[in-house]
Short mmCIF file of C-alpha atoms and ligand atoms in Angstrom, two decimals:
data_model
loop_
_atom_site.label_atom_id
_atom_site.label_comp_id
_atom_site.label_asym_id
_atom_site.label_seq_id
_atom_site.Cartn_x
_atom_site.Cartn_y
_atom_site.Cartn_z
CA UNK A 1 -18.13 18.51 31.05
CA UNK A 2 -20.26 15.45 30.46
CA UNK A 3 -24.09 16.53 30.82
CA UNK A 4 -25.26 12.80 31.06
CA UNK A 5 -22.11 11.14 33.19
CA UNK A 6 -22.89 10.53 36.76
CA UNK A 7 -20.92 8.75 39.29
CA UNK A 8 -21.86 7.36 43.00
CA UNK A 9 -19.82 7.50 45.47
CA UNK A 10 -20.44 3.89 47.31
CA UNK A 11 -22.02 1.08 45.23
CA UNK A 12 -24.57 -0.48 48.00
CA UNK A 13 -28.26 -0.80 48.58
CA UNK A 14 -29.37 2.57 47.58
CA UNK A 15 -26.97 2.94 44.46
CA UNK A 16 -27.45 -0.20 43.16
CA UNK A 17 -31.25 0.72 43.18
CA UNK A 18 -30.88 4.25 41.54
CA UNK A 19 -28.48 2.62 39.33
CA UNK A 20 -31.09 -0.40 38.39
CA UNK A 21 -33.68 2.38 37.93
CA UNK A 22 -31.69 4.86 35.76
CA UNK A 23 -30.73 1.94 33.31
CA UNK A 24 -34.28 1.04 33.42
CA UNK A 25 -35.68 4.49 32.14
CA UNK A 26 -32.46 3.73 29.05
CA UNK A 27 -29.75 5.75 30.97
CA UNK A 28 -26.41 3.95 28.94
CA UNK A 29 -24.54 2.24 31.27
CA UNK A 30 -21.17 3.48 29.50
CA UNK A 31 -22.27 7.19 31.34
CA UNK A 32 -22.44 5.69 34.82
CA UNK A 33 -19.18 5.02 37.23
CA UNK A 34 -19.56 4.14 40.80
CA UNK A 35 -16.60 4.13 43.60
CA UNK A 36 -16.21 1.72 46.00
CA UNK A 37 -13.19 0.45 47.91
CA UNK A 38 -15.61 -2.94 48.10
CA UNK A 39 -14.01 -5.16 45.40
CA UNK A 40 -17.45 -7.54 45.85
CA UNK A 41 -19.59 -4.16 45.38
CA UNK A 42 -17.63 -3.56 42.32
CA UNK A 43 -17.73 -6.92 40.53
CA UNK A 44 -21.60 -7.05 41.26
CA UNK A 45 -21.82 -3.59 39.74
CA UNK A 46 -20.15 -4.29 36.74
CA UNK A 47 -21.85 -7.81 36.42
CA UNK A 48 -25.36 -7.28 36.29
CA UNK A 49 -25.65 -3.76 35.57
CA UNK A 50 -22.14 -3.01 33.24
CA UNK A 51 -21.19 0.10 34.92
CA UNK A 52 -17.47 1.10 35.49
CA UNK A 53 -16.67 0.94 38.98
CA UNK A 54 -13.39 1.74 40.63
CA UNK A 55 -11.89 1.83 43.80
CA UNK A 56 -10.92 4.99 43.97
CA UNK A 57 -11.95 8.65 42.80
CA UNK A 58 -9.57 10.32 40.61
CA UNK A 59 -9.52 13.12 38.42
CA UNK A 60 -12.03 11.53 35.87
CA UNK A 61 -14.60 13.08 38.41
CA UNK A 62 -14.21 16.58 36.95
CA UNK A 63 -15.85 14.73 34.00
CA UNK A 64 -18.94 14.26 35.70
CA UNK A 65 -22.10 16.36 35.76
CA UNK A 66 -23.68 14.82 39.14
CA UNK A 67 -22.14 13.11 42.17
CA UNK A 68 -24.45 10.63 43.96
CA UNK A 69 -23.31 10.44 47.57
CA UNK A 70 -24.52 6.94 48.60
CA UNK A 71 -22.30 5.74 51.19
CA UNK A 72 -23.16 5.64 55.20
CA UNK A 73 -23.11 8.56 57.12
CA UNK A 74 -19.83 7.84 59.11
CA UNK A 75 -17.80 7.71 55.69
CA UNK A 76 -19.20 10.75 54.46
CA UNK A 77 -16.16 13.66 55.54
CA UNK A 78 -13.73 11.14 54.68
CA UNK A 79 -14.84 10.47 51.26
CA UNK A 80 -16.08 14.17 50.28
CA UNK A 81 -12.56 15.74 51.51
CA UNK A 82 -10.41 13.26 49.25
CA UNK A 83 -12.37 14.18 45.81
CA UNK A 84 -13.34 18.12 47.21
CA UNK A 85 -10.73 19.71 44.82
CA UNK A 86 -12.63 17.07 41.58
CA UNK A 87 -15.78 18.38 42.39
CA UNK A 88 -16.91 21.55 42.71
CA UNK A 89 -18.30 22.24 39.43
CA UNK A 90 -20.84 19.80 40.06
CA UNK A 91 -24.46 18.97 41.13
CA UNK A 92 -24.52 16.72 44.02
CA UNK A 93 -27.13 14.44 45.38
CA UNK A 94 -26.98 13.21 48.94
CA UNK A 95 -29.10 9.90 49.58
CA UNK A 96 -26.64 9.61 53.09
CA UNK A 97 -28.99 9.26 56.28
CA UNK A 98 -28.72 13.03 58.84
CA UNK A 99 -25.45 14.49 56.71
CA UNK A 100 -26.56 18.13 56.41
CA UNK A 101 -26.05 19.98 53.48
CA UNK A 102 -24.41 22.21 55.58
CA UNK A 103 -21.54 19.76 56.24
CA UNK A 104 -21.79 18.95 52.69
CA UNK A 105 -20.90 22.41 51.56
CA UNK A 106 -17.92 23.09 53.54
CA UNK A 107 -16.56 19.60 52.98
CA UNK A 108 -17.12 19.71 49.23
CA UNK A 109 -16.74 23.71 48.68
CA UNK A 110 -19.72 24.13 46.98
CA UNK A 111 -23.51 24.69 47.60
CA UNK A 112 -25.15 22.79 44.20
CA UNK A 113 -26.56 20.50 47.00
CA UNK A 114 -29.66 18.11 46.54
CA UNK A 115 -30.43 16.13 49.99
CA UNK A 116 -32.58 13.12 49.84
CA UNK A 117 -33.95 10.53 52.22
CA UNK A 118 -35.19 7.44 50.51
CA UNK A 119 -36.53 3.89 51.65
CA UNK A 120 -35.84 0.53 50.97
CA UNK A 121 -39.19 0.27 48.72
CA UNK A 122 -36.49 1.52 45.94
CA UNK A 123 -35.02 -1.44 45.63
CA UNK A 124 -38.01 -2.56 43.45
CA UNK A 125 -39.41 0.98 42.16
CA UNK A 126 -41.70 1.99 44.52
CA UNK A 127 -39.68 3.86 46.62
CA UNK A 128 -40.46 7.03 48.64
CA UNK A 129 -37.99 9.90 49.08
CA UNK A 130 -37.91 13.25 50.35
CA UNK A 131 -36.13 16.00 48.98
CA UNK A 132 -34.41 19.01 49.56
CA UNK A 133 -32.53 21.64 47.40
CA UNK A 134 -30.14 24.84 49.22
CA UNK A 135 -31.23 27.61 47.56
CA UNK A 136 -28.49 27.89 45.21
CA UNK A 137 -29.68 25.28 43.62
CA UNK A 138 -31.26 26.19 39.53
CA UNK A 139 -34.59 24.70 38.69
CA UNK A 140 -32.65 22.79 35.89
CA UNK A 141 -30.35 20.89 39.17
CA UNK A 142 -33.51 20.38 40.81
CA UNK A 143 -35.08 18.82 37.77
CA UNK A 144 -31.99 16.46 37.34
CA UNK A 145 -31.77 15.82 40.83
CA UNK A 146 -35.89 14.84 41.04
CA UNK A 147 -35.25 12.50 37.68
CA UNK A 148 -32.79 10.38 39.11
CA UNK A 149 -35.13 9.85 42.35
CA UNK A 150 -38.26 9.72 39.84
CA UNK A 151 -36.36 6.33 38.80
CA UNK A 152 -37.04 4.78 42.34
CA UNK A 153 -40.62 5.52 42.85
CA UNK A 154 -42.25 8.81 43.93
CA UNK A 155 -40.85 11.84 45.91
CA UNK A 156 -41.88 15.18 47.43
CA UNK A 157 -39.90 18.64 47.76
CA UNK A 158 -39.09 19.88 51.55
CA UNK A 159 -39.33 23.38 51.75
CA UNK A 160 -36.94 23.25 55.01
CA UNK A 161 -34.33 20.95 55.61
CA UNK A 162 -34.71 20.36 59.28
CA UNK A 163 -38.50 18.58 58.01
CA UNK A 164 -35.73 15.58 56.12
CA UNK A 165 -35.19 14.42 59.59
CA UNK A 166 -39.14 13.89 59.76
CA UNK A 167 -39.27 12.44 56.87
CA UNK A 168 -36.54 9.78 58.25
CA UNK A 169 -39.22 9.09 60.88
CA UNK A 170 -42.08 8.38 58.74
CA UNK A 171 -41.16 6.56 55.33
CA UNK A 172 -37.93 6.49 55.87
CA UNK A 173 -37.64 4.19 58.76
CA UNK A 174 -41.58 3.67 57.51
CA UNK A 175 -41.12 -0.03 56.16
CA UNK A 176 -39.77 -1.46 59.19
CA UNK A 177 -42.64 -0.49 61.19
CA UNK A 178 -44.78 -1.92 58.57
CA UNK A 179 -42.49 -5.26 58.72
CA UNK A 180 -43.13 -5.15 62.20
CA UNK A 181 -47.02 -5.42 62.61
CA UNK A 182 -46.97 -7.94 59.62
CA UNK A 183 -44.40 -10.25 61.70
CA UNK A 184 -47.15 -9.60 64.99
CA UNK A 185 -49.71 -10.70 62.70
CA UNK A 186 -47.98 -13.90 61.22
CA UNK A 187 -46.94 -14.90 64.80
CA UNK A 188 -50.81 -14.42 66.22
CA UNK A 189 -52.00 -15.82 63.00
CA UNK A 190 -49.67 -19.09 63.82
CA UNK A 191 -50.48 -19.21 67.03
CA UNK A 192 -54.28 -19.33 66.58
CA UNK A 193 -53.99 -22.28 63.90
CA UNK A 194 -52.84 -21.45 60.45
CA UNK A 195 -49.58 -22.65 58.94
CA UNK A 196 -46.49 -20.10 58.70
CA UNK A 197 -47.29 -19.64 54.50
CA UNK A 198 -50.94 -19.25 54.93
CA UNK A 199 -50.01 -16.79 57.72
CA UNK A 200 -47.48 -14.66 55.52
CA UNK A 201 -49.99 -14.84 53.11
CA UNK A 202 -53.18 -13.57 54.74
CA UNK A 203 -50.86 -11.27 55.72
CA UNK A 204 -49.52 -9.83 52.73
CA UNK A 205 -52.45 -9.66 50.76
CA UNK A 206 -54.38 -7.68 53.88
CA UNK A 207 -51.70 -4.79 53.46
CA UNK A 208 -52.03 -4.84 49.76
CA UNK A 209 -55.68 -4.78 49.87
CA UNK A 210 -55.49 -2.09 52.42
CA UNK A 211 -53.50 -0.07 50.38
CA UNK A 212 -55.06 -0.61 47.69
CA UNK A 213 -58.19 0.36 49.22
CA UNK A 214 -57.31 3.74 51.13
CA UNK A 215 -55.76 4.74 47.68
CA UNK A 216 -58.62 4.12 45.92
CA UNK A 217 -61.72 5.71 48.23
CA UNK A 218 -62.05 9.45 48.36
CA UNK A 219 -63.28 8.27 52.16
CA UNK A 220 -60.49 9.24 55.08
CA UNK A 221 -58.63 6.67 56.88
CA UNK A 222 -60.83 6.43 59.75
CA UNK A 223 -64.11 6.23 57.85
CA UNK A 224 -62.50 2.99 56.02
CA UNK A 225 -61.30 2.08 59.69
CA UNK A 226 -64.91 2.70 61.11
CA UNK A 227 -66.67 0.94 58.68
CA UNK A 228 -64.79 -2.50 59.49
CA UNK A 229 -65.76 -1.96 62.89
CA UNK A 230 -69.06 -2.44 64.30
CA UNK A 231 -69.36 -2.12 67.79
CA UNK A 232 -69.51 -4.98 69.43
CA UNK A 233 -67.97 -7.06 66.40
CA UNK A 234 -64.37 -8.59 66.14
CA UNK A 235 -62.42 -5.58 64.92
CA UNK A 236 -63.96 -3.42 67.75
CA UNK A 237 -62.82 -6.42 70.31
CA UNK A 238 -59.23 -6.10 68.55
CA UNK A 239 -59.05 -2.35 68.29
CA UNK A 240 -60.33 -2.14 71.89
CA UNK A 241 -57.44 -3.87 72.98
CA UNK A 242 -55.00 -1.98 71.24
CA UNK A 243 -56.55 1.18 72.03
CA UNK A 244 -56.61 0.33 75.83
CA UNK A 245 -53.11 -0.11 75.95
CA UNK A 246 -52.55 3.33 73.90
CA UNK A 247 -50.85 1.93 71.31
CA UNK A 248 -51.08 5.19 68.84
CA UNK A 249 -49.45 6.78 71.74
CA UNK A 250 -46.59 4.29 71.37
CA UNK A 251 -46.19 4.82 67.83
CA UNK A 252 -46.24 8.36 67.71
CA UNK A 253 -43.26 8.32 70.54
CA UNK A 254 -41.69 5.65 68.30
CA UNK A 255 -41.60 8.42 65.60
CA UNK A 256 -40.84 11.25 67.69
CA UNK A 257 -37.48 8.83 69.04
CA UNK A 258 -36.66 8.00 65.37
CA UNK A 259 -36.53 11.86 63.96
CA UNK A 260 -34.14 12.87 67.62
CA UNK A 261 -31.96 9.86 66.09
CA UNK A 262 -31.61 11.52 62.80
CA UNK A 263 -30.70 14.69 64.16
CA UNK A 264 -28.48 13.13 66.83
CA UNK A 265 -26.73 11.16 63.58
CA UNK A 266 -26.53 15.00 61.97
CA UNK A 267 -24.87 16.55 64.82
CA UNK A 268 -22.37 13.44 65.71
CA UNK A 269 -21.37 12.97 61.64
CA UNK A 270 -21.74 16.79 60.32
CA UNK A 271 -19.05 18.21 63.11
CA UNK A 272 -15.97 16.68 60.82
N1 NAP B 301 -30.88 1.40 52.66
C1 NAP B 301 -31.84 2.27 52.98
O1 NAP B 301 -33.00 1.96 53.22
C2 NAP B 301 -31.56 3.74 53.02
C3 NAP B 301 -32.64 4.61 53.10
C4 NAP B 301 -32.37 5.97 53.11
C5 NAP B 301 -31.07 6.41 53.07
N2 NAP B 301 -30.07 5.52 53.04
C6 NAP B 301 -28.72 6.05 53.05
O2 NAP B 301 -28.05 5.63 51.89
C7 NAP B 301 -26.66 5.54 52.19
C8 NAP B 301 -26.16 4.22 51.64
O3 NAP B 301 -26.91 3.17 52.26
P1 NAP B 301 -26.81 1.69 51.70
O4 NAP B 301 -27.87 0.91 52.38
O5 NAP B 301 -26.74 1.73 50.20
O6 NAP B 301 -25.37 1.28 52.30
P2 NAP B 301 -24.40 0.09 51.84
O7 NAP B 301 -25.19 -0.98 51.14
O8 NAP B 301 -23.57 -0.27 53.03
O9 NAP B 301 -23.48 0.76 50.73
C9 NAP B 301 -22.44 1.65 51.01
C10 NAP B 301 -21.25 1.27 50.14
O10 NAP B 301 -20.29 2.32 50.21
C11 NAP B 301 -19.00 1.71 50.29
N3 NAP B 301 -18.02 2.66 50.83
C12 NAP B 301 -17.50 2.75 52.08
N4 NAP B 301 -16.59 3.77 52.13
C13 NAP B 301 -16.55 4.32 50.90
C14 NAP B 301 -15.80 5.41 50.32
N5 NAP B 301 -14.93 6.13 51.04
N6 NAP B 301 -16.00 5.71 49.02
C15 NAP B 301 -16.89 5.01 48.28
N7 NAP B 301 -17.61 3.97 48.77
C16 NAP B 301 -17.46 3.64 50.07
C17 NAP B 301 -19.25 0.51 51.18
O11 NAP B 301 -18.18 -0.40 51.08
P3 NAP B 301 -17.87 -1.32 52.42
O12 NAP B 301 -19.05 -2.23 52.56
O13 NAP B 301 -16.59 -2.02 52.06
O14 NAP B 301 -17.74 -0.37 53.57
C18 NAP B 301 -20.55 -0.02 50.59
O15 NAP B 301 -20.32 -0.88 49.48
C19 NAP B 301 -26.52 5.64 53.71
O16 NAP B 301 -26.00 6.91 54.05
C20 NAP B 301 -27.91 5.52 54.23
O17 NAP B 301 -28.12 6.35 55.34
C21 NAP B 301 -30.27 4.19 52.99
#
Protein backbone atom coordinates (compact mmCIF):
# COMPACT_ATOMS: atom_id res chain seq x y z
CA UNK A 1 0.00 0.00 0.00
CA UNK A 2 0.82 3.61 -0.68
CA UNK A 3 1.39 5.43 2.83
CA UNK A 4 1.13 8.98 1.19
CA UNK A 5 -1.75 8.29 -1.70
CA UNK A 6 -5.10 9.60 -0.79
CA UNK A 7 -8.14 9.82 -2.84
CA UNK A 8 -11.64 11.83 -2.33
CA UNK A 9 -14.48 10.60 -3.14
CA UNK A 10 -16.41 13.84 -4.74
CA UNK A 11 -14.26 16.76 -5.97
CA UNK A 12 -16.49 19.89 -4.63
CA UNK A 13 -16.27 22.66 -2.11
CA UNK A 14 -14.79 20.83 0.74
CA UNK A 15 -12.26 18.65 -1.38
CA UNK A 16 -11.13 21.15 -3.43
CA UNK A 17 -10.24 23.03 -0.13
CA UNK A 18 -8.46 20.03 1.64
CA UNK A 19 -6.97 19.41 -1.63
CA UNK A 20 -5.70 23.29 -2.02
CA UNK A 21 -4.47 22.95 1.59
CA UNK A 22 -2.61 19.58 1.39
CA UNK A 23 -0.67 20.85 -1.79
CA UNK A 24 -0.06 23.91 0.14
CA UNK A 25 1.77 22.19 3.18
CA UNK A 26 3.99 20.28 -0.27
CA UNK A 27 1.69 17.17 -0.41
CA UNK A 28 2.77 16.05 -4.42
CA UNK A 29 -0.03 16.27 -6.40
CA UNK A 30 1.04 12.92 -8.32
CA UNK A 31 -0.22 11.12 -4.65
CA UNK A 32 -3.69 12.67 -4.79
CA UNK A 33 -6.80 11.20 -7.03
CA UNK A 34 -10.25 12.44 -6.59
CA UNK A 35 -13.64 10.73 -8.09
CA UNK A 36 -16.24 12.46 -9.48
CA UNK A 37 -18.86 11.55 -12.06
CA UNK A 38 -18.77 15.69 -12.59
CA UNK A 39 -16.67 15.98 -15.80
CA UNK A 40 -16.52 20.08 -14.88
CA UNK A 41 -15.33 19.00 -11.19
CA UNK A 42 -12.75 16.95 -12.82
CA UNK A 43 -11.25 19.31 -15.40
CA UNK A 44 -11.10 22.07 -12.59
CA UNK A 45 -9.32 19.54 -10.44
CA UNK A 46 -6.82 18.64 -12.73
CA UNK A 47 -6.40 22.34 -13.97
CA UNK A 48 -5.46 24.30 -11.16
CA UNK A 49 -4.42 21.84 -8.74
CA UNK A 50 -2.89 18.70 -11.21
CA UNK A 51 -4.48 15.94 -9.42
CA UNK A 52 -5.79 12.76 -11.25
CA UNK A 53 -9.38 12.68 -11.18
CA UNK A 54 -11.65 10.04 -12.61
CA UNK A 55 -15.05 9.27 -12.92
CA UNK A 56 -15.19 6.32 -11.45
CA UNK A 57 -13.54 4.21 -8.50
CA UNK A 58 -11.81 1.17 -9.52
CA UNK A 59 -9.48 -1.12 -8.14
CA UNK A 60 -6.57 1.48 -7.98
CA UNK A 61 -8.35 2.31 -4.58
CA UNK A 62 -6.75 -0.66 -2.81
CA UNK A 63 -3.66 1.52 -3.52
CA UNK A 64 -4.67 4.11 -1.29
CA UNK A 65 -3.87 4.69 2.36
CA UNK A 66 -6.92 7.20 3.17
CA UNK A 67 -10.34 7.72 1.57
CA UNK A 68 -11.75 11.26 1.91
CA UNK A 69 -15.53 10.98 1.75
CA UNK A 70 -16.53 14.47 0.47
CA UNK A 71 -19.63 14.10 -1.35
CA UNK A 72 -23.35 15.14 0.05
CA UNK A 73 -25.00 13.14 2.40
CA UNK A 74 -27.71 11.66 0.01
CA UNK A 75 -24.85 10.06 -2.24
CA UNK A 76 -23.11 8.66 0.54
CA UNK A 77 -24.61 4.58 0.58
CA UNK A 78 -24.51 4.72 -3.02
CA UNK A 79 -20.99 5.63 -3.42
CA UNK A 80 -19.48 3.64 -0.26
CA UNK A 81 -21.34 0.24 -1.42
CA UNK A 82 -19.81 0.41 -5.10
CA UNK A 83 -15.96 0.72 -3.83
CA UNK A 84 -16.80 -1.39 -0.19
CA UNK A 85 -14.93 -4.54 -1.47
CA UNK A 86 -11.57 -1.64 -2.60
CA UNK A 87 -11.55 -0.40 0.68
CA UNK A 88 -11.37 -1.94 3.69
CA UNK A 89 -7.82 -1.83 4.43
CA UNK A 90 -8.05 1.73 4.71
CA UNK A 91 -8.36 4.87 6.94
CA UNK A 92 -11.33 6.84 6.08
CA UNK A 93 -12.25 10.40 6.68
CA UNK A 94 -15.84 11.55 6.51
CA UNK A 95 -16.23 15.46 5.92
CA UNK A 96 -20.21 14.36 4.73
CA UNK A 97 -22.82 16.50 6.84
CA UNK A 98 -25.08 13.79 9.74
CA UNK A 99 -23.63 10.32 7.96
CA UNK A 100 -22.82 8.36 11.13
CA UNK A 101 -19.94 6.38 11.39
CA UNK A 102 -22.17 3.84 12.19
CA UNK A 103 -23.64 3.77 8.65
CA UNK A 104 -20.19 4.20 7.52
CA UNK A 105 -19.02 0.95 8.98
CA UNK A 106 -21.56 -1.35 7.76
CA UNK A 107 -21.58 0.23 4.32
CA UNK A 108 -17.81 0.17 3.99
CA UNK A 109 -17.05 -3.07 6.31
CA UNK A 110 -14.70 -1.54 8.32
CA UNK A 111 -14.42 0.66 11.52
CA UNK A 112 -10.90 2.83 10.66
CA UNK A 113 -13.48 5.72 10.71
CA UNK A 114 -12.53 9.52 11.19
CA UNK A 115 -15.87 11.82 11.15
CA UNK A 116 -15.47 15.46 10.60
CA UNK A 117 -17.68 18.51 10.33
CA UNK A 118 -15.98 21.45 8.76
CA UNK A 119 -17.06 25.06 7.56
CA UNK A 120 -16.81 27.01 4.66
CA UNK A 121 -13.90 29.23 6.37
CA UNK A 122 -11.71 26.23 4.70
CA UNK A 123 -11.95 27.39 1.61
CA UNK A 124 -9.25 30.01 2.50
CA UNK A 125 -7.42 28.23 5.60
CA UNK A 126 -9.13 29.25 8.40
CA UNK A 127 -11.47 26.72 8.68
CA UNK A 128 -13.02 25.11 11.80
CA UNK A 129 -13.78 21.39 12.09
CA UNK A 130 -14.78 18.99 14.56
CA UNK A 131 -13.63 15.64 14.87
CA UNK A 132 -14.35 12.34 15.80
CA UNK A 133 -12.47 8.94 15.79
CA UNK A 134 -14.52 5.16 16.65
CA UNK A 135 -12.45 3.70 18.93
CA UNK A 136 -10.75 1.42 16.68
CA UNK A 137 -9.14 3.98 15.43
CA UNK A 138 -4.74 3.99 16.28
CA UNK A 139 -3.31 7.24 17.45
CA UNK A 140 -1.16 7.07 14.18
CA UNK A 141 -5.00 7.24 11.98
CA UNK A 142 -5.93 9.89 14.22
CA UNK A 143 -2.75 11.80 13.63
CA UNK A 144 -3.19 11.41 9.76
CA UNK A 145 -6.69 12.07 9.92
CA UNK A 146 -6.06 15.57 12.22
CA UNK A 147 -3.11 16.55 9.47
CA UNK A 148 -5.21 16.59 6.60
CA UNK A 149 -7.88 18.85 8.59
CA UNK A 150 -4.75 20.82 10.18
CA UNK A 151 -4.42 21.93 6.33
CA UNK A 152 -7.83 23.87 6.52
CA UNK A 153 -7.47 25.77 9.66
CA UNK A 154 -7.91 24.56 13.26
CA UNK A 155 -9.92 21.58 14.74
CA UNK A 156 -10.91 19.96 18.04
CA UNK A 157 -11.41 16.12 19.05
CA UNK A 158 -15.18 15.03 20.13
CA UNK A 159 -15.05 12.64 22.70
CA UNK A 160 -18.76 11.45 21.62
CA UNK A 161 -20.09 11.43 18.35
CA UNK A 162 -23.63 12.48 19.01
CA UNK A 163 -21.69 16.21 20.22
CA UNK A 164 -20.70 16.37 15.84
CA UNK A 165 -24.28 17.19 15.41
CA UNK A 166 -23.60 20.25 17.88
CA UNK A 167 -20.87 21.13 16.37
CA UNK A 168 -23.02 21.38 12.95
CA UNK A 169 -25.04 23.94 14.94
CA UNK A 170 -22.38 26.18 16.02
CA UNK A 171 -19.41 26.56 13.41
CA UNK A 172 -20.65 24.50 11.21
CA UNK A 173 -23.70 26.27 10.07
CA UNK A 174 -21.66 29.19 12.23
CA UNK A 175 -20.72 31.46 9.12
CA UNK A 176 -24.08 31.89 7.85
CA UNK A 177 -25.32 33.30 10.97
CA UNK A 178 -22.40 35.54 10.95
CA UNK A 179 -23.31 36.46 7.11
CA UNK A 180 -26.54 37.14 8.38
CA UNK A 181 -26.10 40.00 11.04
CA UNK A 182 -23.40 41.53 8.66
CA UNK A 183 -26.17 41.70 5.73
CA UNK A 184 -28.70 43.39 8.82
CA UNK A 185 -25.99 45.70 9.40
CA UNK A 186 -25.18 46.74 5.69
CA UNK A 187 -28.97 47.12 5.06
CA UNK A 188 -29.46 49.50 8.42
CA UNK A 189 -26.16 51.02 7.63
CA UNK A 190 -27.73 51.94 3.95
CA UNK A 191 -30.68 52.87 5.13
CA UNK A 192 -29.41 55.47 7.64
CA UNK A 193 -27.10 57.18 4.87
CA UNK A 194 -23.93 55.47 3.88
CA UNK A 195 -23.28 54.02 0.44
CA UNK A 196 -23.54 50.05 -0.08
CA UNK A 197 -19.24 49.85 -0.10
CA UNK A 198 -18.82 52.05 2.83
CA UNK A 199 -21.55 49.90 4.44
CA UNK A 200 -19.81 46.41 3.61
CA UNK A 201 -16.92 48.01 4.75
CA UNK A 202 -17.71 49.37 8.21
CA UNK A 203 -18.99 46.22 8.33
CA UNK A 204 -16.28 43.97 7.72
CA UNK A 205 -13.69 45.63 9.48
CA UNK A 206 -16.16 45.77 12.84
CA UNK A 207 -16.12 41.81 12.81
CA UNK A 208 -12.45 41.71 12.22
CA UNK A 209 -11.74 44.13 14.86
CA UNK A 210 -14.06 42.27 17.09
CA UNK A 211 -12.37 39.26 16.61
CA UNK A 212 -9.44 40.44 16.77
CA UNK A 213 -10.17 41.97 19.96
CA UNK A 214 -11.96 39.09 22.03
CA UNK A 215 -8.88 36.98 20.87
CA UNK A 216 -6.57 39.19 22.09
CA UNK A 217 -8.01 40.32 25.85
CA UNK A 218 -7.78 37.81 28.64
CA UNK A 219 -11.29 39.87 29.52
CA UNK A 220 -14.68 37.56 28.83
CA UNK A 221 -17.03 38.37 26.16
CA UNK A 222 -19.35 40.30 28.17
CA UNK A 223 -16.80 42.47 29.95
CA UNK A 224 -15.62 43.59 26.24
CA UNK A 225 -19.52 43.81 25.56
CA UNK A 226 -20.05 45.91 28.84
CA UNK A 227 -17.43 48.15 28.37
CA UNK A 228 -18.90 49.49 24.89
CA UNK A 229 -21.96 50.08 26.68
CA UNK A 230 -22.63 52.78 28.98
CA UNK A 231 -25.93 53.08 30.16
CA UNK A 232 -27.71 55.44 28.69
CA UNK A 233 -25.26 55.64 25.55
CA UNK A 234 -25.93 54.32 21.92
CA UNK A 235 -24.94 50.69 22.31
CA UNK A 236 -27.18 50.40 25.46
CA UNK A 237 -30.15 52.09 23.18
CA UNK A 238 -29.22 49.28 20.48
CA UNK A 239 -28.72 46.37 22.83
CA UNK A 240 -31.91 47.42 24.64
CA UNK A 241 -33.75 46.85 21.66
CA UNK A 242 -32.46 43.66 20.84
CA UNK A 243 -32.64 42.46 24.24
CA UNK A 244 -36.38 43.48 24.52
CA UNK A 245 -37.31 41.47 21.77
CA UNK A 246 -35.18 38.37 23.26
CA UNK A 247 -33.15 38.01 20.56
CA UNK A 248 -30.44 35.53 22.40
CA UNK A 249 -33.51 33.55 22.94
CA UNK A 250 -33.97 33.42 19.16
CA UNK A 251 -30.58 32.42 18.47
CA UNK A 252 -30.18 29.84 20.87
CA UNK A 253 -33.60 28.14 19.35
CA UNK A 254 -31.97 28.83 15.95
CA UNK A 255 -29.16 26.48 17.18
CA UNK A 256 -31.13 24.09 19.00
CA UNK A 257 -33.37 23.74 15.29
CA UNK A 258 -30.06 23.44 13.35
CA UNK A 259 -28.42 20.39 15.57
CA UNK A 260 -32.43 18.39 15.34
CA UNK A 261 -31.66 18.99 11.45
CA UNK A 262 -28.41 17.22 11.61
CA UNK A 263 -29.69 14.41 13.40
CA UNK A 264 -32.90 14.32 11.35
CA UNK A 265 -30.28 14.28 8.09
CA UNK A 266 -28.46 11.18 10.19
CA UNK A 267 -31.49 9.19 10.67
CA UNK A 268 -33.14 9.88 7.00
CA UNK A 269 -29.44 9.16 5.10
CA UNK A 270 -27.79 6.48 7.66
CA UNK A 271 -30.99 3.90 7.31
CA UNK A 272 -29.56 2.74 3.62
N1 LIG B 1 -19.48 23.19 2.10
C1 LIG B 1 -19.52 23.23 3.44
O1 LIG B 1 -19.51 24.26 4.10
C2 LIG B 1 -19.51 21.97 4.24
C3 LIG B 1 -19.28 22.06 5.60
C4 LIG B 1 -19.25 20.88 6.33
C5 LIG B 1 -19.46 19.68 5.71
N2 LIG B 1 -19.72 19.65 4.39
C6 LIG B 1 -19.99 18.37 3.79
O2 LIG B 1 -19.04 18.11 2.79
C7 LIG B 1 -19.65 17.27 1.81
C8 LIG B 1 -19.32 17.85 0.45
O3 LIG B 1 -19.84 19.19 0.40
P1 LIG B 1 -19.43 20.15 -0.79
O4 LIG B 1 -19.92 21.51 -0.42
O5 LIG B 1 -17.99 19.94 -1.13
O6 LIG B 1 -20.36 19.54 -1.95
P2 LIG B 1 -20.23 19.73 -3.54
O7 LIG B 1 -19.46 20.97 -3.85
O8 LIG B 1 -21.59 19.54 -4.11
O9 LIG B 1 -19.30 18.50 -3.98
C9 LIG B 1 -19.73 17.18 -4.05
C10 LIG B 1 -19.18 16.58 -5.33
O10 LIG B 1 -19.38 15.17 -5.29
C11 LIG B 1 -19.80 14.76 -6.59
N3 LIG B 1 -20.46 13.45 -6.53
C12 LIG B 1 -21.78 13.15 -6.57
N4 LIG B 1 -21.96 11.80 -6.51
C13 LIG B 1 -20.73 11.25 -6.44
C14 LIG B 1 -20.25 9.89 -6.36
N5 LIG B 1 -21.09 8.85 -6.32
N6 LIG B 1 -18.92 9.68 -6.29
C15 LIG B 1 -18.06 10.72 -6.29
N7 LIG B 1 -18.45 12.02 -6.37
C16 LIG B 1 -19.77 12.28 -6.43
C17 LIG B 1 -20.69 15.89 -7.04
O11 LIG B 1 -20.90 15.84 -8.43
P3 LIG B 1 -22.35 16.42 -8.98
O12 LIG B 1 -22.29 17.90 -8.73
O13 LIG B 1 -22.33 16.05 -10.43
O14 LIG B 1 -23.42 15.75 -8.19
C18 LIG B 1 -19.87 17.10 -6.60
O15 LIG B 1 -18.91 17.47 -7.58
C19 LIG B 1 -21.15 17.25 2.10
O16 LIG B 1 -21.50 16.00 2.66
C20 LIG B 1 -21.36 18.33 3.12
O17 LIG B 1 -22.33 17.96 4.06
C21 LIG B 1 -19.73 20.76 3.62
Amino acid sequence: MNLQHITFIGGGNMASAIISGLLQQGHAPQQITVIDPSEEARARLTAVCGVDARAVADSMLIDTSLVVWAIKPQTFAEAAQSVATYVQNTLHLSVAAGIRSNSIARWLGTDRIVRAMPNTPALVGHGMTGLFARPEVTQPDRQRAADIIATTGDFVWLTTEDLLDTVTALSGSGPAYVFYWMEAMITAGTEMGLSREQARQLTQATFDGAIALSGASPDSLQTLRQRVTSKGGTTHAAISVMENNDLRAVFIDAMYAARQRAQELGDAFGSA
